[in-house]
Short mmCIF file of N, CA and C in Angstrom, two decimals:
data_model
loop_
_atom_site.label_atom_id
_atom_site.label_comp_id
_atom_site.label_asym_id
_atom_site.label_seq_id
_atom_site.Cartn_x
_atom_site.Cartn_y
_atom_site.Cartn_z
N GLU A 1 91.04 18.97 88.71
CA GLU A 1 90.68 19.80 89.85
C GLU A 1 91.04 21.25 89.54
N MET A 2 90.10 22.16 89.78
CA MET A 2 90.32 23.59 89.53
C MET A 2 90.88 24.26 90.77
N LYS A 3 91.77 25.18 90.55
CA LYS A 3 92.28 26.01 91.65
C LYS A 3 91.44 27.28 91.70
N VAL A 4 90.80 27.52 92.80
CA VAL A 4 89.93 28.67 92.96
C VAL A 4 90.51 29.55 94.06
N SER A 5 90.67 30.85 93.75
CA SER A 5 91.25 31.74 94.76
C SER A 5 90.19 32.45 95.60
N THR A 6 89.00 32.65 95.03
CA THR A 6 87.94 33.30 95.81
C THR A 6 86.62 32.55 95.63
N VAL A 7 85.92 32.44 96.72
CA VAL A 7 84.56 31.89 96.70
C VAL A 7 83.68 32.94 97.37
N SER A 8 82.82 33.54 96.59
CA SER A 8 81.96 34.61 97.08
C SER A 8 80.53 34.13 97.26
N VAL A 9 79.90 34.63 98.28
CA VAL A 9 78.47 34.40 98.49
C VAL A 9 77.81 35.75 98.29
N VAL A 10 76.92 35.81 97.29
CA VAL A 10 76.20 37.05 96.99
C VAL A 10 74.71 36.76 97.12
N THR A 11 74.03 37.56 97.90
CA THR A 11 72.59 37.37 98.07
C THR A 11 71.86 38.65 97.72
N LEU A 12 70.60 38.49 97.39
CA LEU A 12 69.76 39.62 97.05
C LEU A 12 68.44 39.50 97.79
N GLY A 13 68.07 40.56 98.47
CA GLY A 13 66.78 40.61 99.15
C GLY A 13 66.65 39.63 100.30
N HIS A 14 65.56 38.90 100.31
CA HIS A 14 65.26 38.01 101.43
C HIS A 14 66.22 36.84 101.56
N CYS A 15 67.03 36.60 100.57
CA CYS A 15 67.99 35.48 100.63
C CYS A 15 69.19 35.77 101.53
N SER A 16 69.31 36.97 102.04
CA SER A 16 70.48 37.32 102.84
C SER A 16 70.63 36.44 104.08
N SER A 17 69.53 35.98 104.64
CA SER A 17 69.63 35.14 105.84
C SER A 17 70.37 33.85 105.53
N VAL A 18 70.13 33.26 104.37
CA VAL A 18 70.84 32.05 103.97
C VAL A 18 72.31 32.37 103.73
N GLY A 19 72.59 33.48 103.07
CA GLY A 19 73.97 33.89 102.83
C GLY A 19 74.75 34.11 104.10
N ILE A 20 74.12 34.67 105.10
CA ILE A 20 74.78 34.91 106.39
C ILE A 20 75.17 33.58 107.02
N ILE A 21 74.27 32.62 107.00
CA ILE A 21 74.56 31.31 107.58
C ILE A 21 75.69 30.62 106.82
N VAL A 22 75.66 30.70 105.50
CA VAL A 22 76.72 30.08 104.69
C VAL A 22 78.07 30.74 104.97
N CYS A 23 78.11 32.06 105.01
CA CYS A 23 79.38 32.76 105.28
C CYS A 23 79.92 32.41 106.67
N ALA A 24 79.05 32.19 107.61
CA ALA A 24 79.48 31.87 108.97
C ALA A 24 79.95 30.43 109.11
N GLN A 25 79.37 29.52 108.33
CA GLN A 25 79.62 28.10 108.53
C GLN A 25 80.61 27.48 107.54
N ASP A 26 80.67 27.96 106.31
CA ASP A 26 81.49 27.34 105.28
C ASP A 26 82.84 28.04 105.18
N LYS A 27 83.89 27.37 105.56
CA LYS A 27 85.23 27.96 105.61
C LYS A 27 85.85 28.13 104.22
N ARG A 28 85.21 27.63 103.17
CA ARG A 28 85.72 27.84 101.81
C ARG A 28 85.38 29.23 101.29
N VAL A 29 84.41 29.88 101.89
CA VAL A 29 83.98 31.20 101.46
C VAL A 29 85.06 32.22 101.81
N THR A 30 85.39 33.08 100.83
CA THR A 30 86.42 34.10 101.05
C THR A 30 85.85 35.50 101.27
N ASN A 31 84.62 35.74 100.81
CA ASN A 31 83.96 37.03 101.03
C ASN A 31 82.48 36.91 100.71
N GLY A 32 81.74 37.89 101.17
CA GLY A 32 80.30 37.87 100.94
C GLY A 32 79.79 39.25 100.58
N ALA A 33 78.65 39.28 99.91
CA ALA A 33 77.97 40.53 99.60
C ALA A 33 76.48 40.31 99.80
N PHE A 34 75.90 41.07 100.68
CA PHE A 34 74.47 40.98 100.96
C PHE A 34 73.82 42.26 100.44
N LEU A 35 73.04 42.11 99.39
CA LEU A 35 72.45 43.26 98.72
C LEU A 35 70.97 43.37 99.06
N PHE A 36 70.61 44.47 99.68
CA PHE A 36 69.22 44.80 99.97
C PHE A 36 68.50 43.73 100.77
N GLY A 37 69.16 43.18 101.76
CA GLY A 37 68.54 42.16 102.59
C GLY A 37 68.65 42.51 104.06
N GLU A 38 67.98 41.70 104.86
CA GLU A 38 67.97 41.90 106.30
C GLU A 38 69.13 41.15 106.95
N LEU A 39 69.72 41.75 107.95
CA LEU A 39 70.76 41.08 108.74
C LEU A 39 70.16 40.48 110.01
N ASN A 40 68.94 40.81 110.27
CA ASN A 40 68.22 40.23 111.41
C ASN A 40 66.77 39.99 111.02
N ILE A 41 66.23 38.88 111.49
CA ILE A 41 64.83 38.57 111.23
C ILE A 41 64.22 38.03 112.52
N ASP A 42 63.16 38.66 112.96
CA ASP A 42 62.49 38.20 114.16
C ASP A 42 61.53 37.07 113.83
N TYR A 43 61.34 36.20 114.79
CA TYR A 43 60.37 35.12 114.62
C TYR A 43 58.98 35.73 114.44
N PRO A 44 58.15 35.15 113.59
CA PRO A 44 56.82 35.73 113.34
C PRO A 44 56.02 35.94 114.63
N GLU A 45 55.25 36.98 114.59
CA GLU A 45 54.41 37.31 115.74
C GLU A 45 53.42 36.18 116.02
N LYS A 46 52.87 36.25 117.17
CA LYS A 46 51.91 35.23 117.60
C LYS A 46 50.66 35.31 116.74
N ASP A 47 50.42 34.26 115.97
CA ASP A 47 49.22 34.24 115.13
C ASP A 47 48.07 33.44 115.76
N PHE A 48 48.27 33.00 116.99
CA PHE A 48 47.26 32.20 117.67
C PHE A 48 46.45 33.03 118.67
N ILE A 49 46.70 34.32 118.71
CA ILE A 49 45.97 35.18 119.65
C ILE A 49 44.59 35.48 119.07
N VAL A 50 43.58 35.21 119.85
CA VAL A 50 42.20 35.46 119.43
C VAL A 50 41.60 36.48 120.41
N ASP A 51 41.06 37.56 119.87
CA ASP A 51 40.48 38.62 120.68
C ASP A 51 41.45 39.12 121.75
N GLY A 52 42.72 39.21 121.39
CA GLY A 52 43.73 39.71 122.31
C GLY A 52 44.14 38.76 123.40
N LYS A 53 43.70 37.50 123.32
CA LYS A 53 44.00 36.53 124.37
C LYS A 53 44.62 35.28 123.77
N ALA A 54 45.49 34.65 124.53
CA ALA A 54 46.08 33.37 124.16
C ALA A 54 46.26 32.56 125.43
N SER A 55 46.15 31.25 125.29
CA SER A 55 46.31 30.42 126.47
C SER A 55 47.78 30.38 126.87
N LEU A 56 48.03 30.11 128.13
CA LEU A 56 49.39 30.02 128.63
C LEU A 56 50.15 28.91 127.90
N GLN A 57 49.50 27.83 127.60
CA GLN A 57 50.12 26.71 126.88
C GLN A 57 50.54 27.15 125.48
N ASP A 58 49.69 27.93 124.80
CA ASP A 58 50.03 28.44 123.47
C ASP A 58 51.21 29.42 123.53
N GLN A 59 51.23 30.25 124.56
CA GLN A 59 52.34 31.19 124.73
C GLN A 59 53.65 30.45 124.94
N PHE A 60 53.65 29.43 125.79
CA PHE A 60 54.87 28.65 126.04
C PHE A 60 55.32 27.93 124.77
N ALA A 61 54.38 27.36 124.03
CA ALA A 61 54.73 26.67 122.78
C ALA A 61 55.34 27.66 121.78
N HIS A 62 54.77 28.84 121.69
CA HIS A 62 55.30 29.87 120.79
C HIS A 62 56.70 30.28 121.23
N ASP A 63 56.89 30.51 122.51
CA ASP A 63 58.21 30.91 123.01
C ASP A 63 59.26 29.84 122.74
N ASP A 64 58.90 28.57 122.90
CA ASP A 64 59.83 27.47 122.61
C ASP A 64 60.23 27.48 121.13
N LYS A 65 59.26 27.63 120.25
CA LYS A 65 59.55 27.67 118.81
C LYS A 65 60.40 28.89 118.47
N SER A 66 60.08 30.00 119.08
CA SER A 66 60.81 31.23 118.81
C SER A 66 62.28 31.11 119.23
N GLN A 67 62.52 30.54 120.41
CA GLN A 67 63.89 30.36 120.89
C GLN A 67 64.66 29.38 120.01
N ALA A 68 64.02 28.28 119.63
CA ALA A 68 64.68 27.29 118.77
C ALA A 68 65.00 27.91 117.41
N TRP A 69 64.08 28.69 116.87
CA TRP A 69 64.30 29.33 115.58
C TRP A 69 65.44 30.34 115.67
N THR A 70 65.45 31.13 116.73
CA THR A 70 66.49 32.14 116.89
C THR A 70 67.87 31.49 117.00
N MET A 71 67.97 30.40 117.73
CA MET A 71 69.27 29.73 117.88
C MET A 71 69.69 28.99 116.62
N GLY A 72 68.72 28.51 115.83
CA GLY A 72 69.06 27.67 114.69
C GLY A 72 69.01 28.33 113.33
N LEU A 73 68.10 29.27 113.12
CA LEU A 73 67.91 29.81 111.78
C LEU A 73 68.00 31.33 111.67
N ALA A 74 67.92 32.04 112.75
CA ALA A 74 67.95 33.50 112.68
C ALA A 74 69.33 33.99 112.25
N PRO A 75 69.40 34.83 111.22
CA PRO A 75 70.71 35.29 110.74
C PRO A 75 71.51 36.03 111.80
N GLN A 76 70.83 36.75 112.69
CA GLN A 76 71.56 37.51 113.71
C GLN A 76 72.34 36.60 114.65
N SER A 77 71.97 35.33 114.73
CA SER A 77 72.71 34.39 115.58
C SER A 77 74.02 33.95 114.93
N TYR A 78 74.16 34.16 113.63
CA TYR A 78 75.34 33.71 112.90
C TYR A 78 76.31 34.84 112.55
N ILE A 79 75.83 36.06 112.54
CA ILE A 79 76.65 37.19 112.09
C ILE A 79 78.00 37.26 112.79
N ILE A 80 78.00 37.08 114.07
CA ILE A 80 79.23 37.21 114.85
C ILE A 80 80.27 36.15 114.47
N ASN A 81 79.83 35.06 113.84
CA ASN A 81 80.74 33.99 113.44
C ASN A 81 81.31 34.16 112.05
N ILE A 82 80.94 35.22 111.35
CA ILE A 82 81.48 35.46 110.01
C ILE A 82 82.87 36.05 110.14
N SER A 83 83.87 35.36 109.57
CA SER A 83 85.24 35.83 109.65
C SER A 83 85.73 36.45 108.35
N VAL A 84 84.95 36.32 107.28
CA VAL A 84 85.36 36.86 105.98
C VAL A 84 84.80 38.27 105.82
N PRO A 85 85.43 39.08 104.97
CA PRO A 85 84.90 40.43 104.72
C PRO A 85 83.54 40.35 104.03
N VAL A 86 82.63 41.20 104.45
CA VAL A 86 81.28 41.23 103.89
C VAL A 86 80.97 42.66 103.46
N PHE A 87 80.39 42.77 102.27
CA PHE A 87 79.95 44.05 101.73
C PHE A 87 78.43 44.07 101.83
N VAL A 88 77.90 44.93 102.67
CA VAL A 88 76.46 45.05 102.88
C VAL A 88 75.99 46.29 102.12
N VAL A 89 75.08 46.07 101.18
CA VAL A 89 74.53 47.17 100.39
C VAL A 89 73.04 47.24 100.67
N ASN A 90 72.57 48.40 101.04
CA ASN A 90 71.16 48.57 101.33
C ASN A 90 70.72 49.94 100.86
N SER A 91 69.43 50.10 100.64
CA SER A 91 68.93 51.39 100.21
C SER A 91 68.34 52.13 101.40
N ALA A 92 68.43 53.42 101.34
CA ALA A 92 67.90 54.24 102.42
C ALA A 92 66.38 54.12 102.50
N ASN A 93 65.75 53.75 101.40
CA ASN A 93 64.29 53.66 101.35
C ASN A 93 63.80 52.24 101.16
N SER A 94 64.53 51.28 101.68
CA SER A 94 64.21 49.87 101.46
C SER A 94 62.84 49.48 101.99
N HIS A 95 62.15 48.65 101.24
CA HIS A 95 60.89 48.08 101.73
C HIS A 95 61.12 46.70 102.35
N ILE A 96 62.35 46.19 102.24
CA ILE A 96 62.69 44.88 102.79
C ILE A 96 63.30 44.99 104.18
N SER A 97 64.20 45.93 104.35
CA SER A 97 64.88 46.01 105.63
C SER A 97 65.02 47.45 106.10
N ASP A 98 65.10 47.60 107.40
CA ASP A 98 65.24 48.89 108.04
C ASP A 98 66.72 49.25 108.07
N VAL A 99 67.08 50.35 107.46
CA VAL A 99 68.48 50.73 107.36
C VAL A 99 69.11 50.94 108.75
N THR A 100 68.32 51.35 109.71
CA THR A 100 68.84 51.52 111.07
C THR A 100 69.21 50.18 111.68
N GLU A 101 68.37 49.17 111.47
CA GLU A 101 68.67 47.83 111.99
C GLU A 101 69.89 47.24 111.29
N VAL A 102 70.00 47.45 109.99
CA VAL A 102 71.17 46.97 109.24
C VAL A 102 72.43 47.59 109.82
N SER A 103 72.39 48.87 110.09
CA SER A 103 73.56 49.56 110.66
C SER A 103 73.94 49.00 112.02
N LYS A 104 72.95 48.68 112.84
CA LYS A 104 73.22 48.11 114.17
C LYS A 104 73.93 46.77 114.07
N TYR A 105 73.44 45.91 113.17
CA TYR A 105 74.01 44.57 113.06
C TYR A 105 75.35 44.56 112.33
N LEU A 106 75.65 45.61 111.59
CA LEU A 106 76.95 45.69 110.92
C LEU A 106 78.07 45.66 111.95
N TYR A 107 77.84 46.19 113.13
CA TYR A 107 78.87 46.21 114.17
C TYR A 107 79.22 44.82 114.68
N ARG A 108 78.40 43.83 114.39
CA ARG A 108 78.71 42.46 114.78
C ARG A 108 79.64 41.79 113.77
N LEU A 109 79.77 42.40 112.59
CA LEU A 109 80.66 41.85 111.57
C LEU A 109 82.10 42.28 111.85
N ASN A 110 83.03 41.68 111.14
CA ASN A 110 84.45 41.99 111.36
C ASN A 110 84.81 43.36 110.78
N ASP A 111 86.02 43.82 111.11
CA ASP A 111 86.45 45.17 110.72
C ASP A 111 86.69 45.33 109.23
N GLN A 112 86.85 44.24 108.49
CA GLN A 112 87.06 44.35 107.05
C GLN A 112 85.76 44.55 106.29
N SER A 113 84.64 44.38 106.95
CA SER A 113 83.33 44.50 106.30
C SER A 113 82.97 45.97 106.09
N ARG A 114 82.15 46.21 105.08
CA ARG A 114 81.76 47.57 104.73
C ARG A 114 80.26 47.65 104.50
N LEU A 115 79.71 48.84 104.71
CA LEU A 115 78.29 49.11 104.49
C LEU A 115 78.16 50.24 103.49
N LEU A 116 77.34 50.03 102.48
CA LEU A 116 77.00 51.07 101.52
C LEU A 116 75.50 51.28 101.59
N ILE A 117 75.09 52.48 101.93
CA ILE A 117 73.67 52.83 101.93
C ILE A 117 73.43 53.67 100.69
N VAL A 118 72.64 53.14 99.79
CA VAL A 118 72.37 53.80 98.52
C VAL A 118 71.19 54.75 98.71
N PRO A 119 71.39 56.03 98.46
CA PRO A 119 70.29 56.99 98.64
C PRO A 119 69.34 56.99 97.44
N ASP A 120 68.16 57.50 97.66
CA ASP A 120 67.19 57.76 96.59
C ASP A 120 66.86 56.55 95.73
N THR A 121 66.74 55.39 96.33
CA THR A 121 66.39 54.20 95.55
C THR A 121 65.64 53.21 96.42
N LEU A 122 64.94 52.30 95.77
CA LEU A 122 64.24 51.23 96.45
C LEU A 122 64.85 49.90 96.04
N ASP A 123 65.75 49.37 96.80
CA ASP A 123 66.29 48.02 96.62
C ASP A 123 66.70 47.72 95.18
N CYS A 124 67.43 48.63 94.59
CA CYS A 124 67.90 48.48 93.22
C CYS A 124 69.33 49.00 93.14
N LEU A 125 70.21 48.20 92.57
CA LEU A 125 71.62 48.58 92.52
C LEU A 125 71.90 49.35 91.24
N ASP A 126 72.21 50.61 91.39
CA ASP A 126 72.57 51.47 90.29
C ASP A 126 73.86 50.96 89.63
N SER A 127 73.98 51.15 88.34
CA SER A 127 75.12 50.62 87.59
C SER A 127 76.46 51.12 88.12
N ARG A 128 76.50 52.30 88.71
CA ARG A 128 77.78 52.81 89.21
C ARG A 128 78.29 52.03 90.43
N TYR A 129 77.40 51.27 91.07
CA TYR A 129 77.82 50.48 92.23
C TYR A 129 78.10 49.02 91.90
N ILE A 130 77.65 48.57 90.76
CA ILE A 130 77.83 47.16 90.39
C ILE A 130 79.31 46.80 90.31
N LYS A 131 80.13 47.68 89.76
CA LYS A 131 81.57 47.41 89.66
C LYS A 131 82.19 47.21 91.04
N SER A 132 81.70 47.95 92.02
CA SER A 132 82.22 47.80 93.38
C SER A 132 81.91 46.42 93.95
N VAL A 133 80.71 45.93 93.70
CA VAL A 133 80.32 44.61 94.18
C VAL A 133 81.14 43.53 93.48
N ILE A 134 81.32 43.66 92.17
CA ILE A 134 82.13 42.69 91.42
C ILE A 134 83.56 42.69 91.91
N ALA A 135 84.15 43.87 92.11
CA ALA A 135 85.53 43.95 92.62
C ALA A 135 85.62 43.32 94.01
N TRP A 136 84.62 43.56 94.84
CA TRP A 136 84.60 42.97 96.18
C TRP A 136 84.61 41.45 96.10
N CYS A 137 83.79 40.91 95.19
CA CYS A 137 83.70 39.45 95.04
C CYS A 137 84.98 38.85 94.49
N LYS A 138 85.77 39.65 93.81
CA LYS A 138 87.06 39.18 93.30
C LYS A 138 88.16 39.33 94.34
N GLY A 139 87.80 39.80 95.51
CA GLY A 139 88.78 39.89 96.60
C GLY A 139 89.39 41.26 96.82
N THR A 140 88.93 42.27 96.09
CA THR A 140 89.44 43.62 96.28
C THR A 140 88.59 44.29 97.35
N ASN A 141 89.04 44.23 98.56
CA ASN A 141 88.28 44.80 99.66
C ASN A 141 88.56 46.29 99.79
N ALA A 142 87.50 47.02 100.02
CA ALA A 142 87.61 48.47 100.12
C ALA A 142 88.28 48.87 101.43
N PRO A 143 89.34 49.64 101.34
CA PRO A 143 89.95 50.12 102.59
C PRO A 143 89.05 51.17 103.23
N LYS A 144 89.17 51.30 104.51
CA LYS A 144 88.41 52.35 105.20
C LYS A 144 89.21 53.63 105.01
N ASP A 145 88.88 54.31 103.94
CA ASP A 145 89.67 55.46 103.49
C ASP A 145 89.00 56.77 103.90
N TYR A 146 88.64 56.87 105.15
CA TYR A 146 88.05 58.13 105.59
C TYR A 146 88.19 58.27 107.09
N ASP A 147 88.10 59.49 107.50
CA ASP A 147 88.04 59.82 108.92
C ASP A 147 86.90 60.82 109.06
N LEU A 148 85.89 60.44 109.79
CA LEU A 148 84.71 61.27 109.94
C LEU A 148 84.62 61.75 111.38
N SER A 149 84.47 63.04 111.56
CA SER A 149 84.31 63.59 112.90
C SER A 149 83.24 64.69 112.84
N TYR A 150 82.74 65.04 113.99
CA TYR A 150 81.75 66.10 114.04
C TYR A 150 81.97 66.92 115.30
N TYR A 151 81.44 68.12 115.26
CA TYR A 151 81.52 68.98 116.44
C TYR A 151 80.38 69.98 116.40
N VAL A 152 80.11 70.59 117.54
CA VAL A 152 79.05 71.58 117.66
C VAL A 152 79.71 72.91 118.00
N GLU A 153 79.31 73.92 117.26
CA GLU A 153 79.85 75.25 117.50
C GLU A 153 78.71 76.26 117.41
N GLU A 154 78.51 77.00 118.47
CA GLU A 154 77.44 78.00 118.54
C GLU A 154 76.08 77.42 118.15
N GLY A 155 75.80 76.20 118.62
CA GLY A 155 74.52 75.57 118.38
C GLY A 155 74.37 74.92 117.01
N ASN A 156 75.41 74.96 116.17
CA ASN A 156 75.36 74.36 114.84
C ASN A 156 76.21 73.09 114.81
N TYR A 157 75.73 72.08 114.10
CA TYR A 157 76.48 70.83 113.92
C TYR A 157 77.35 70.94 112.68
N PHE A 158 78.59 70.49 112.82
CA PHE A 158 79.51 70.46 111.69
C PHE A 158 80.08 69.06 111.56
N VAL A 159 80.28 68.64 110.32
CA VAL A 159 80.87 67.33 110.03
C VAL A 159 82.15 67.57 109.25
N LYS A 160 83.20 66.87 109.66
CA LYS A 160 84.47 66.98 108.96
C LYS A 160 84.82 65.60 108.42
N LEU A 161 85.08 65.53 107.12
CA LEU A 161 85.41 64.27 106.46
C LEU A 161 86.76 64.41 105.78
N ARG A 162 87.65 63.48 106.09
CA ARG A 162 88.95 63.42 105.43
C ARG A 162 89.02 62.12 104.65
N THR A 163 89.31 62.23 103.35
CA THR A 163 89.39 61.06 102.49
C THR A 163 90.25 61.39 101.28
N SER A 164 90.71 60.34 100.60
CA SER A 164 91.49 60.56 99.38
C SER A 164 90.58 60.62 98.15
N ALA A 165 89.28 60.41 98.33
CA ALA A 165 88.34 60.45 97.21
C ALA A 165 88.17 61.88 96.71
N TYR A 166 87.80 61.99 95.44
CA TYR A 166 87.52 63.30 94.87
C TYR A 166 86.22 63.84 95.47
N PRO A 167 86.16 65.15 95.69
CA PRO A 167 84.96 65.73 96.32
C PRO A 167 83.66 65.38 95.58
N GLN A 168 83.69 65.33 94.26
CA GLN A 168 82.46 65.04 93.52
C GLN A 168 82.00 63.60 93.71
N ASP A 169 82.87 62.73 94.24
CA ASP A 169 82.51 61.33 94.48
C ASP A 169 82.07 61.07 95.91
N VAL A 170 81.96 62.11 96.70
CA VAL A 170 81.65 61.95 98.12
C VAL A 170 80.29 62.57 98.43
N ALA A 171 79.52 61.85 99.23
CA ALA A 171 78.26 62.37 99.73
C ALA A 171 78.15 61.97 101.19
N VAL A 172 77.78 62.88 102.02
CA VAL A 172 77.57 62.60 103.43
C VAL A 172 76.07 62.74 103.69
N TRP A 173 75.46 61.64 104.15
CA TRP A 173 74.04 61.63 104.46
C TRP A 173 73.89 61.54 105.97
N TYR A 174 72.91 62.21 106.48
CA TYR A 174 72.69 62.17 107.92
C TYR A 174 71.20 62.24 108.21
N CYS A 175 70.88 61.86 109.42
CA CYS A 175 69.50 62.01 109.87
C CYS A 175 69.54 62.48 111.32
N THR A 176 68.46 63.05 111.74
CA THR A 176 68.37 63.52 113.12
C THR A 176 67.17 62.86 113.77
N ASN A 177 67.23 62.82 115.10
CA ASN A 177 66.16 62.24 115.90
C ASN A 177 65.91 60.81 115.52
#
């Protein structure tokens, strides 16, 4: 029998929904990393609508399937049950998931979890970030080593960041509207 200190679940792309369910249900898992995947998936749209119309019976059947799917297979139904630290890596320009939605669902994860949004890429992990994912999977969880605040002065927005990181290793990305 082998003694194992960490059991990591690492997913890539569309497999994140399975990883979320495993992290929530399997107590042997010690940490997870979801790379470039969705944290929420909606049930497919109604494909039975013809000429903008659907029968009431078809609508009820669809709603029943949608509710059953959401309770049983939708990753967003399991996120809140994840007790292990999770490292979520996503690209700002992802074609798989909306970075805004990923950010919203991150708040359902525990406080030890972290989000990395990789700029200027399409669902591809740059070599400088691979070491972080490997360290995470080995149980080295990233401390929240920053304090971010903002203020408005004379109509201008200012951001203040305090961290122990070197300035050349820090980037602050923002969006408006």
